[in-house]
PDB file of C-alpha atoms in Angstrom:
ATOM      1  CA  ALA U   1    -134.188-171.624-100.611  1.00 83.00           C
ATOM      2  CA  LYS U   2    -135.375-175.184 -99.850  1.00 88.00           C
ATOM      3  CA  GLY U   3    -133.476-176.859-102.679  1.00 91.00           C
ATOM      4  CA  ALA U   4    -135.443-176.511-105.921  1.00 94.00           C
ATOM      5  CA  ASP U   5    -133.440-175.741-109.044  1.00 95.00           C
ATOM      6  CA  ALA U   6    -134.692-172.891-111.238  1.00 95.00           C
ATOM      7  CA  LEU U   7    -134.103-174.255-114.740  1.00 95.00           C
ATOM      8  CA  VAL U   8    -135.747-171.182-116.269  1.00 95.00           C
ATOM      9  CA  ARG U   9    -136.188-167.918-114.365  1.00 93.00           C
ATOM     10  CA  GLY U  10    -138.979-165.841-115.826  1.00 90.00           C
ATOM     11  CA  ALA U  11    -138.511-162.116-115.478  1.00 90.00           C
ATOM     12  CA  ALA U  12    -141.390-159.732-114.803  1.00 88.00           C
ATOM     13  CA  ASP U  13    -141.970-156.829-117.163  1.00 89.00           C
ATOM     14  CA  GLY U  14    -144.757-154.789-115.635  1.00 90.00           C
ATOM     15  CA  ALA U  15    -147.853-157.015-115.548  1.00 88.00           C
ATOM     16  CA  ILE U  16    -146.250-159.566-117.897  1.00 92.00           C
ATOM     17  CA  MET U  17    -144.259-162.436-116.413  1.00 91.00           C
ATOM     18  CA  GLN U  18    -142.193-164.863-118.438  1.00 94.00           C
ATOM     19  CA  PRO U  19    -142.429-168.610-117.595  1.00 95.00           C
ATOM     20  CA  THR U  20    -140.480-170.156-114.737  1.00 94.00           C
ATOM     21  CA  LEU U  21    -139.561-173.849-114.505  1.00 96.00           C
ATOM     22  CA  LEU U  22    -138.606-175.302-111.117  1.00 96.00           C
ATOM     23  CA  ASP U  23    -136.993-178.746-110.834  1.00 97.00           C
ATOM     24  CA  ARG U  24    -136.682-180.986-107.778  1.00 96.00           C
ATOM     25  CA  VAL U  25    -139.750-179.564-106.028  1.00 95.00           C
ATOM     26  CA  THR U  26    -140.657-181.474-102.837  1.00 94.00           C
ATOM     27  CA  PRO U  27    -143.581-181.500-100.366  1.00 91.00           C
ATOM     28  CA  GLU U  28    -141.532-179.310 -97.995  1.00 92.00           C
ATOM     29  CA  MET U  29    -141.960-176.392-100.416  1.00 93.00           C
ATOM     30  CA  LYS U  30    -144.969-174.079-100.430  1.00 91.00           C
ATOM     31  CA  ILE U  31    -145.118-174.154-104.261  1.00 91.00           C
ATOM     32  CA  TYR U  32    -145.725-177.946-104.100  1.00 90.00           C
ATOM     33  CA  TYR U  33    -149.169-177.442-102.539  1.00 86.00           C
ATOM     34  CA  GLU U  34    -150.279-173.937-103.453  1.00 85.00           C
ATOM     35  CA  GLU U  35    -151.291-172.543-106.834  1.00 81.00           C
ATOM     36  CA  SER U  36    -148.987-169.640-107.681  1.00 82.00           C
ATOM     37  CA  PHE U  37    -151.332-168.030-110.257  1.00 84.00           C
ATOM     38  CA  ALA U  38    -148.238-167.345-112.332  1.00 87.00           C
ATOM     39  CA  PRO U  39    -146.623-169.072-115.303  1.00 92.00           C
ATOM     40  CA  VAL U  40    -144.694-171.516-113.101  1.00 91.00           C
ATOM     41  CA  THR U  41    -144.291-175.240-113.702  1.00 90.00           C
ATOM     42  CA  CYS U  42    -142.834-177.561-111.099  1.00 90.00           C
ATOM     43  CA  LEU U  43    -141.041-180.831-111.784  1.00 92.00           C
ATOM     44  CA  VAL U  44    -141.444-183.388-109.002  1.00 92.00           C
ATOM     45  CA  ARG U  45    -139.165-186.382-109.437  1.00 92.00           C
ATOM     46  CA  VAL U  46    -140.428-189.765-108.256  1.00 91.00           C
ATOM     47  CA  SER U  47    -138.903-193.225-107.932  1.00 93.00           C
ATOM     48  CA  GLY U  48    -141.710-195.253-109.475  1.00 89.00           C
ATOM     49  CA  VAL U  49    -145.310-195.529-110.620  1.00 89.00           C
ATOM     50  CA  GLU U  50    -146.829-195.855-107.152  1.00 93.00           C
ATOM     51  CA  GLU U  51    -145.048-192.734-105.936  1.00 92.00           C
ATOM     52  CA  ALA U  52    -146.066-190.862-109.100  1.00 87.00           C
ATOM     53  CA  ILE U  53    -149.724-191.690-108.496  1.00 89.00           C
ATOM     54  CA  ARG U  54    -149.435-190.659-104.822  1.00 91.00           C
ATOM     55  CA  VAL U  55    -147.819-187.337-105.773  1.00 88.00           C
ATOM     56  CA  ALA U  56    -150.411-186.681-108.492  1.00 85.00           C
ATOM     57  CA  ASN U  57    -153.202-187.177-105.956  1.00 87.00           C
ATOM     58  CA  ASP U  58    -151.481-185.125-103.234  1.00 86.00           C
ATOM     59  CA  THR U  59    -153.248-181.851-104.072  1.00 80.00           C
ATOM     60  CA  GLU U  60    -156.503-180.046-103.441  1.00 80.00           C
ATOM     61  CA  TYR U  61    -156.548-178.512-106.899  1.00 74.00           C
ATOM     62  CA  GLY U  62    -155.331-180.907-109.589  1.00 70.00           C
ATOM     63  CA  LEU U  63    -155.008-178.139-112.169  1.00 70.00           C
ATOM     64  CA  LYS U  64    -152.225-179.822-114.151  1.00 72.00           C
ATOM     65  CA  ALA U  65    -150.148-182.966-114.331  1.00 74.00           C
ATOM     66  CA  GLY U  66    -147.972-184.787-116.818  1.00 78.00           C
ATOM     67  CA  ILE U  67    -146.266-188.132-117.252  1.00 81.00           C
ATOM     68  CA  PHE U  68    -142.985-188.498-119.126  1.00 81.00           C
ATOM     69  CA  SER U  69    -142.083-192.040-120.123  1.00 84.00           C
ATOM     70  CA  ARG U  70    -140.349-194.008-122.845  1.00 91.00           C
ATOM     71  CA  ASP U  71    -143.368-196.354-122.793  1.00 93.00           C
ATOM     72  CA  VAL U  72    -146.347-194.391-124.138  1.00 93.00           C
ATOM     73  CA  LYS U  73    -148.796-197.275-123.639  1.00 94.00           C
ATOM     74  CA  ARG U  74    -147.818-197.589-119.974  1.00 89.00           C
ATOM     75  CA  ALA U  75    -148.006-193.807-119.473  1.00 87.00           C
ATOM     76  CA  LEU U  76    -151.558-193.806-120.843  1.00 90.00           C
ATOM     77  CA  GLU U  77    -152.504-196.685-118.513  1.00 89.00           C
ATOM     78  CA  ILE U  78    -151.194-194.751-115.532  1.00 86.00           C
TER      79      ILE U  78
END
């Protein structure tokens, strides 16, 4: 409702839930800060390295993170 795009919508089948992938997640969304305890992955788009580092550190939990780059060496440095 706040603007994220559901790229994959996982359906529930009893106690089993298929994965969900949300794109364009922002800090205004509850899922940005809170662990859903479900197979949900959020894509947060950033404009540069400094913003990526700020977003990666903007959590109490830090359960998962990933960097996608054409420059593997630079991604590993980050």
